[in-house]
PDB file of N, CA, C and O in Angstrom:
ATOM      1  N   MET A   1    -101.796 -90.503  71.945  1.00  0.00           N
ATOM      2  CA  MET A   1    -100.737 -91.255  72.574  1.00  0.00           C
ATOM      3  C   MET A   1     -99.397 -90.670  72.134  1.00  0.00           C
ATOM      4  O   MET A   1     -99.186 -90.403  70.959  1.00  0.00           O
ATOM      5  N   SER A   2     -98.494 -90.474  73.070  1.00  0.00           N
ATOM      6  CA  SER A   2     -97.192 -89.900  72.733  1.00  0.00           C
ATOM      7  C   SER A   2     -96.212 -91.007  72.359  1.00  0.00           C
ATOM      8  O   SER A   2     -96.394 -92.172  72.701  1.00  0.00           O
ATOM      9  N   ALA A   3     -95.170 -90.606  71.660  1.00  0.00           N
ATOM     10  CA  ALA A   3     -94.123 -91.554  71.248  1.00  0.00           C
ATOM     11  C   ALA A   3     -93.377 -92.056  72.477  1.00  0.00           C
ATOM     12  O   ALA A   3     -93.236 -91.338  73.469  1.00  0.00           O
ATOM     13  N   PRO A   4     -92.884 -93.278  72.414  1.00  0.00           N
ATOM     14  CA  PRO A   4     -92.126 -93.797  73.567  1.00  0.00           C
ATOM     15  C   PRO A   4     -90.822 -93.035  73.771  1.00  0.00           C
ATOM     16  O   PRO A   4     -90.266 -92.468  72.836  1.00  0.00           O
ATOM     17  N   THR A   5     -90.364 -93.024  75.001  1.00  0.00           N
ATOM     18  CA  THR A   5     -89.096 -92.393  75.320  1.00  0.00           C
ATOM     19  C   THR A   5     -87.973 -93.153  74.639  1.00  0.00           C
ATOM     20  O   THR A   5     -87.974 -94.378  74.599  1.00  0.00           O
ATOM     21  N   ARG A   6     -87.032 -92.424  74.090  1.00  0.00           N
ATOM     22  CA  ARG A   6     -85.920 -93.049  73.380  1.00  0.00           C
ATOM     23  C   ARG A   6     -84.595 -92.480  73.875  1.00  0.00           C
ATOM     24  O   ARG A   6     -84.521 -91.348  74.316  1.00  0.00           O
ATOM     25  N   PHE A   7     -83.568 -93.295  73.767  1.00  0.00           N
ATOM     26  CA  PHE A   7     -82.217 -92.828  74.067  1.00  0.00           C
ATOM     27  C   PHE A   7     -81.762 -91.899  72.948  1.00  0.00           C
ATOM     28  O   PHE A   7     -82.057 -92.138  71.785  1.00  0.00           O
ATOM     29  N   SER A   8     -81.022 -90.867  73.310  1.00  0.00           N
ATOM     30  CA  SER A   8     -80.444 -89.988  72.296  1.00  0.00           C
ATOM     31  C   SER A   8     -78.935 -90.147  72.227  1.00  0.00           C
ATOM     32  O   SER A   8     -78.303 -89.738  71.262  1.00  0.00           O
ATOM     33  N   GLU A   9     -78.372 -90.765  73.271  1.00  0.00           N
ATOM     34  CA  GLU A   9     -76.918 -90.939  73.331  1.00  0.00           C
ATOM     35  C   GLU A   9     -76.579 -92.069  74.295  1.00  0.00           C
ATOM     36  O   GLU A   9     -77.254 -92.259  75.296  1.00  0.00           O
ATOM     37  N   ILE A  10     -75.544 -92.817  73.953  1.00  0.00           N
ATOM     38  CA  ILE A  10     -75.033 -93.877  74.830  1.00  0.00           C
ATOM     39  C   ILE A  10     -73.528 -93.682  74.947  1.00  0.00           C
ATOM     40  O   ILE A  10     -72.842 -93.460  73.948  1.00  0.00           O
ATOM     41  N   THR A  11     -73.023 -93.768  76.172  1.00  0.00           N
ATOM     42  CA  THR A  11     -71.583 -93.718  76.402  1.00  0.00           C
ATOM     43  C   THR A  11     -71.151 -95.050  76.998  1.00  0.00           C
ATOM     44  O   THR A  11     -71.720 -95.502  77.987  1.00  0.00           O
ATOM     45  N   VAL A  12     -70.145 -95.652  76.384  1.00  0.00           N
ATOM     46  CA  VAL A  12     -69.573 -96.899  76.867  1.00  0.00           C
ATOM     47  C   VAL A  12     -68.207 -96.551  77.440  1.00  0.00           C
ATOM     48  O   VAL A  12     -67.339 -96.053  76.722  1.00  0.00           O
ATOM     49  N   GLN A  13     -68.036 -96.785  78.735  1.00  0.00           N
ATOM     50  CA  GLN A  13     -66.761 -96.471  79.376  1.00  0.00           C
ATOM     51  C   GLN A  13     -66.036 -97.764  79.719  1.00  0.00           C
ATOM     52  O   GLN A  13     -66.586 -98.640  80.374  1.00  0.00           O
ATOM     53  N   VAL A  14     -64.805 -97.860  79.259  1.00  0.00           N
ATOM     54  CA  VAL A  14     -63.968 -99.020  79.535  1.00  0.00           C
ATOM     55  C   VAL A  14     -62.862 -98.579  80.484  1.00  0.00           C
ATOM     56  O   VAL A  14     -62.146 -97.626  80.204  1.00  0.00           O
ATOM     57  N   SER A  15     -62.748 -99.275  81.609  1.00  0.00           N
ATOM     58  CA  SER A  15     -61.682 -99.000  82.576  1.00  0.00           C
ATOM     59  C   SER A  15     -60.746-100.200  82.621  1.00  0.00           C
ATOM     60  O   SER A  15     -61.205-101.339  82.658  1.00  0.00           O
ATOM     61  N   ALA A  16     -59.456 -99.915  82.611  1.00  0.00           N
ATOM     62  CA  ALA A  16     -58.456-100.981  82.650  1.00  0.00           C
ATOM     63  C   ALA A  16     -57.176-100.437  83.265  1.00  0.00           C
ATOM     64  O   ALA A  16     -56.946 -99.222  83.281  1.00  0.00           O
ATOM     65  N   PRO A  17     -56.341-101.328  83.767  1.00  0.00           N
ATOM     66  CA  PRO A  17     -55.064-100.887  84.330  1.00  0.00           C
ATOM     67  C   PRO A  17     -54.200-100.184  83.273  1.00  0.00           C
ATOM     68  O   PRO A  17     -54.127-100.633  82.119  1.00  0.00           O
ATOM     69  N   ALA A  18     -53.556 -99.122  83.668  1.00  0.00           N
ATOM     70  CA  ALA A  18     -52.697 -98.369  82.751  1.00  0.00           C
ATOM     71  C   ALA A  18     -51.594 -99.238  82.164  1.00  0.00           C
ATOM     72  O   ALA A  18     -51.160 -99.025  81.033  1.00  0.00           O
ATOM     73  N   ALA A  19     -51.166-100.236  82.908  1.00  0.00           N
ATOM     74  CA  ALA A  19     -50.102-101.120  82.435  1.00  0.00           C
ATOM     75  C   ALA A  19     -50.515-101.899  81.185  1.00  0.00           C
ATOM     76  O   ALA A  19     -49.659-102.378  80.442  1.00  0.00           O
ATOM     77  N   LEU A  20     -51.820-102.003  80.926  1.00  0.00           N
ATOM     78  CA  LEU A  20     -52.306-102.750  79.767  1.00  0.00           C
ATOM     79  C   LEU A  20     -52.600-101.876  78.549  1.00  0.00           C
ATOM     80  O   LEU A  20     -52.952-102.393  77.492  1.00  0.00           O
ATOM     81  N   GLU A  21     -52.465-100.572  78.697  1.00  0.00           N
ATOM     82  CA  GLU A  21     -52.855 -99.662  77.618  1.00  0.00           C
ATOM     83  C   GLU A  21     -52.182-100.003  76.294  1.00  0.00           C
ATOM     84  O   GLU A  21     -52.850-100.107  75.264  1.00  0.00           O
ATOM     85  N   ASP A  22     -50.873-100.171  76.287  1.00  0.00           N
ATOM     86  CA  ASP A  22     -50.163-100.476  75.036  1.00  0.00           C
ATOM     87  C   ASP A  22     -50.597-101.813  74.453  1.00  0.00           C
ATOM     88  O   ASP A  22     -50.653-101.982  73.237  1.00  0.00           O
ATOM     89  N   LEU A  23     -50.927-102.751  75.310  1.00  0.00           N
ATOM     90  CA  LEU A  23     -51.290-104.092  74.879  1.00  0.00           C
ATOM     91  C   LEU A  23     -52.701-104.170  74.303  1.00  0.00           C
ATOM     92  O   LEU A  23     -52.936-104.868  73.318  1.00  0.00           O
ATOM     93  N   ILE A  24     -53.654-103.430  74.883  1.00  0.00           N
ATOM     94  CA  ILE A  24     -55.046-103.620  74.475  1.00  0.00           C
ATOM     95  C   ILE A  24     -55.689-102.442  73.743  1.00  0.00           C
ATOM     96  O   ILE A  24     -56.832-102.549  73.299  1.00  0.00           O
ATOM     97  N   SER A  25     -54.976-101.344  73.556  1.00  0.00           N
ATOM     98  CA  SER A  25     -55.578-100.182  72.887  1.00  0.00           C
ATOM     99  C   SER A  25     -56.060-100.506  71.473  1.00  0.00           C
ATOM    100  O   SER A  25     -57.196-100.194  71.113  1.00  0.00           O
ATOM    101  N   LYS A  26     -55.217-101.122  70.673  1.00  0.00           N
ATOM    102  CA  LYS A  26     -55.604-101.430  69.288  1.00  0.00           C
ATOM    103  C   LYS A  26     -56.706-102.486  69.213  1.00  0.00           C
ATOM    104  O   LYS A  26     -57.680-102.297  68.481  1.00  0.00           O
ATOM    105  N   PRO A  27     -56.608-103.605  69.964  1.00  0.00           N
ATOM    106  CA  PRO A  27     -57.711-104.575  69.931  1.00  0.00           C
ATOM    107  C   PRO A  27     -59.036-103.984  70.449  1.00  0.00           C
ATOM    108  O   PRO A  27     -60.111-104.319  69.945  1.00  0.00           O
ATOM    109  N   LEU A  28     -58.952-103.088  71.417  1.00  0.00           N
ATOM    110  CA  LEU A  28     -60.146-102.446  71.941  1.00  0.00           C
ATOM    111  C   LEU A  28     -60.804-101.582  70.867  1.00  0.00           C
ATOM    112  O   LEU A  28     -62.026-101.624  70.677  1.00  0.00           O
ATOM    113  N   LEU A  29     -60.020-100.817  70.143  1.00  0.00           N
ATOM    114  CA  LEU A  29     -60.543 -99.998  69.058  1.00  0.00           C
ATOM    115  C   LEU A  29     -61.173-100.873  67.975  1.00  0.00           C
ATOM    116  O   LEU A  29     -62.246-100.566  67.452  1.00  0.00           O
ATOM    117  N   LYS A  30     -60.538-101.975  67.660  1.00  0.00           N
ATOM    118  CA  LYS A  30     -61.076-102.902  66.663  1.00  0.00           C
ATOM    119  C   LYS A  30     -62.421-103.470  67.132  1.00  0.00           C
ATOM    120  O   LYS A  30     -63.366-103.590  66.347  1.00  0.00           O
ATOM    121  N   ALA A  31     -62.518-103.796  68.409  1.00  0.00           N
ATOM    122  CA  ALA A  31     -63.776-104.307  68.971  1.00  0.00           C
ATOM    123  C   ALA A  31     -64.879-103.245  68.914  1.00  0.00           C
ATOM    124  O   ALA A  31     -66.029-103.558  68.602  1.00  0.00           O
ATOM    125  N   GLU A  32     -64.535-102.008  69.200  1.00  0.00           N
ATOM    126  CA  GLU A  32     -65.511-100.918  69.138  1.00  0.00           C
ATOM    127  C   GLU A  32     -66.051-100.759  67.717  1.00  0.00           C
ATOM    128  O   GLU A  32     -67.256-100.648  67.513  1.00  0.00           O
ATOM    129  N   ARG A  33     -65.173-100.752  66.753  1.00  0.00           N
ATOM    130  CA  ARG A  33     -65.580-100.565  65.352  1.00  0.00           C
ATOM    131  C   ARG A  33     -66.366-101.750  64.809  1.00  0.00           C
ATOM    132  O   ARG A  33     -67.187-101.601  63.921  1.00  0.00           O
ATOM    133  N   GLY A  34     -66.109-102.937  65.355  1.00  0.00           N
ATOM    134  CA  GLY A  34     -66.780-104.135  64.871  1.00  0.00           C
ATOM    135  C   GLY A  34     -68.008-104.529  65.665  1.00  0.00           C
ATOM    136  O   GLY A  34     -68.659-105.529  65.351  1.00  0.00           O
ATOM    137  N   CYS A  35     -68.354-103.759  66.677  1.00  0.00           N
ATOM    138  CA  CYS A  35     -69.483-104.089  67.546  1.00  0.00           C
ATOM    139  C   CYS A  35     -70.795-104.063  66.754  1.00  0.00           C
ATOM    140  O   CYS A  35     -71.165-103.044  66.169  1.00  0.00           O
ATOM    141  N   ILE A  36     -71.496-105.179  66.764  1.00  0.00           N
ATOM    142  CA  ILE A  36     -72.746-105.288  66.004  1.00  0.00           C
ATOM    143  C   ILE A  36     -73.793-104.303  66.508  1.00  0.00           C
ATOM    144  O   ILE A  36     -74.489-103.666  65.717  1.00  0.00           O
ATOM    145  N   VAL A  37     -73.922-104.168  67.821  1.00  0.00           N
ATOM    146  CA  VAL A  37     -74.908-103.240  68.380  1.00  0.00           C
ATOM    147  C   VAL A  37     -74.565-101.809  67.981  1.00  0.00           C
ATOM    148  O   VAL A  37     -75.425-101.057  67.518  1.00  0.00           O
ATOM    149  N   HIS A  38     -73.312-101.422  68.142  1.00  0.00           N
ATOM    150  CA  HIS A  38     -72.878-100.072  67.765  1.00  0.00           C
ATOM    151  C   HIS A  38     -73.171 -99.800  66.290  1.00  0.00           C
ATOM    152  O   HIS A  38     -73.738 -98.763  65.930  1.00  0.00           O
ATOM    153  N   ASN A  39     -72.825-100.736  65.442  1.00  0.00           N
ATOM    154  CA  ASN A  39     -73.044-100.548  64.004  1.00  0.00           C
ATOM    155  C   ASN A  39     -74.525-100.517  63.638  1.00  0.00           C
ATOM    156  O   ASN A  39     -74.904 -99.892  62.648  1.00  0.00           O
ATOM    157  N   SER A  40     -75.363-101.162  64.439  1.00  0.00           N
ATOM    158  CA  SER A  40     -76.799-101.177  64.173  1.00  0.00           C
ATOM    159  C   SER A  40     -77.484 -99.869  64.559  1.00  0.00           C
ATOM    160  O   SER A  40     -78.454 -99.473  63.924  1.00  0.00           O
ATOM    161  N   ILE A  41     -76.983 -99.216  65.599  1.00  0.00           N
ATOM    162  CA  ILE A  41     -77.682 -98.019  66.104  1.00  0.00           C
ATOM    163  C   ILE A  41     -76.948 -96.706  65.847  1.00  0.00           C
ATOM    164  O   ILE A  41     -77.498 -95.642  66.107  1.00  0.00           O
ATOM    165  N   ARG A  42     -75.746 -96.758  65.311  1.00  0.00           N
ATOM    166  CA  ARG A  42     -74.943 -95.532  65.227  1.00  0.00           C
ATOM    167  C   ARG A  42     -75.554 -94.444  64.345  1.00  0.00           C
ATOM    168  O   ARG A  42     -75.282 -93.270  64.542  1.00  0.00           O
ATOM    169  N   ASP A  43     -76.388 -94.801  63.385  1.00  0.00           N
ATOM    170  CA  ASP A  43     -77.024 -93.777  62.554  1.00  0.00           C
ATOM    171  C   ASP A  43     -78.221 -93.137  63.250  1.00  0.00           C
ATOM    172  O   ASP A  43     -78.646 -92.052  62.887  1.00  0.00           O
ATOM    173  N   ALA A  44     -78.753 -93.821  64.271  1.00  0.00           N
ATOM    174  CA  ALA A  44     -79.930 -93.314  64.970  1.00  0.00           C
ATOM    175  C   ALA A  44     -79.582 -92.467  66.190  1.00  0.00           C
ATOM    176  O   ALA A  44     -80.303 -91.518  66.506  1.00  0.00           O
ATOM    177  N   ILE A  45     -78.492 -92.811  66.885  1.00  0.00           N
ATOM    178  CA  ILE A  45     -78.102 -92.071  68.088  1.00  0.00           C
ATOM    179  C   ILE A  45     -76.581 -91.975  68.159  1.00  0.00           C
ATOM    180  O   ILE A  45     -75.869 -92.696  67.470  1.00  0.00           O
ATOM    181  N   THR A  46     -76.116 -91.109  69.025  1.00  0.00           N
ATOM    182  CA  THR A  46     -74.686 -90.952  69.250  1.00  0.00           C
ATOM    183  C   THR A  46     -74.205 -92.032  70.203  1.00  0.00           C
ATOM    184  O   THR A  46     -74.789 -92.230  71.259  1.00  0.00           O
ATOM    185  N   VAL A  47     -73.146 -92.739  69.806  1.00  0.00           N
ATOM    186  CA  VAL A  47     -72.527 -93.739  70.672  1.00  0.00           C
ATOM    187  C   VAL A  47     -71.081 -93.309  70.882  1.00  0.00           C
ATOM    188  O   VAL A  47     -70.337 -93.135  69.924  1.00  0.00           O
ATOM    189  N   ARG A  48     -70.710 -93.104  72.142  1.00  0.00           N
ATOM    190  CA  ARG A  48     -69.349 -92.672  72.477  1.00  0.00           C
ATOM    191  C   ARG A  48     -68.657 -93.770  73.275  1.00  0.00           C
ATOM    192  O   ARG A  48     -69.262 -94.388  74.147  1.00  0.00           O
ATOM    193  N   PHE A  49     -67.407 -93.969  72.991  1.00  0.00           N
ATOM    194  CA  PHE A  49     -66.575 -94.890  73.755  1.00  0.00           C
ATOM    195  C   PHE A  49     -65.505 -94.070  74.459  1.00  0.00           C
ATOM    196  O   PHE A  49     -64.855 -93.230  73.824  1.00  0.00           O
ATOM    197  N   THR A  50     -65.345 -94.298  75.745  1.00  0.00           N
ATOM    198  CA  THR A  50     -64.290 -93.620  76.488  1.00  0.00           C
ATOM    199  C   THR A  50     -63.432 -94.683  77.172  1.00  0.00           C
ATOM    200  O   THR A  50     -63.910 -95.781  77.461  1.00  0.00           O
ATOM    201  N   HIS A  51     -62.175 -94.343  77.401  1.00  0.00           N
ATOM    202  CA  HIS A  51     -61.244 -95.263  78.046  1.00  0.00           C
ATOM    203  C   HIS A  51     -60.649 -94.594  79.264  1.00  0.00           C
ATOM    204  O   HIS A  51     -60.255 -93.433  79.214  1.00  0.00           O
ATOM    205  N   GLU A  52     -60.608 -95.343  80.336  1.00  0.00           N
ATOM    206  CA  GLU A  52     -59.996 -94.843  81.572  1.00  0.00           C
ATOM    207  C   GLU A  52     -58.869 -95.811  81.927  1.00  0.00           C
ATOM    208  O   GLU A  52     -59.107 -96.972  82.243  1.00  0.00           O
ATOM    209  N   TRP A  53     -57.654 -95.312  81.827  1.00  0.00           N
ATOM    210  CA  TRP A  53     -56.483 -96.116  82.172  1.00  0.00           C
ATOM    211  C   TRP A  53     -56.068 -95.748  83.578  1.00  0.00           C
ATOM    212  O   TRP A  53     -55.659 -94.638  83.835  1.00  0.00           O
ATOM    213  N   ARG A  54     -56.179 -96.673  84.498  1.00  0.00           N
ATOM    214  CA  ARG A  54     -55.894 -96.364  85.900  1.00  0.00           C
ATOM    215  C   ARG A  54     -54.724 -97.159  86.418  1.00  0.00           C
ATOM    216  O   ARG A  54     -54.232 -98.051  85.864  1.00  0.00           O
TER     217      ARG A  54
END
């Protein structure tokens, strides 16, 4: 029996209006660093956060 398929990388993309960038950039970073799921799996796989300001 072979091992189950596993994720090797997860990318979380956040899109928000550019007008909010100054207002939410720091709280967003704090949320990323404090994310329980991210902190639980970050040693096992790569987790990337990207931001799209539109």
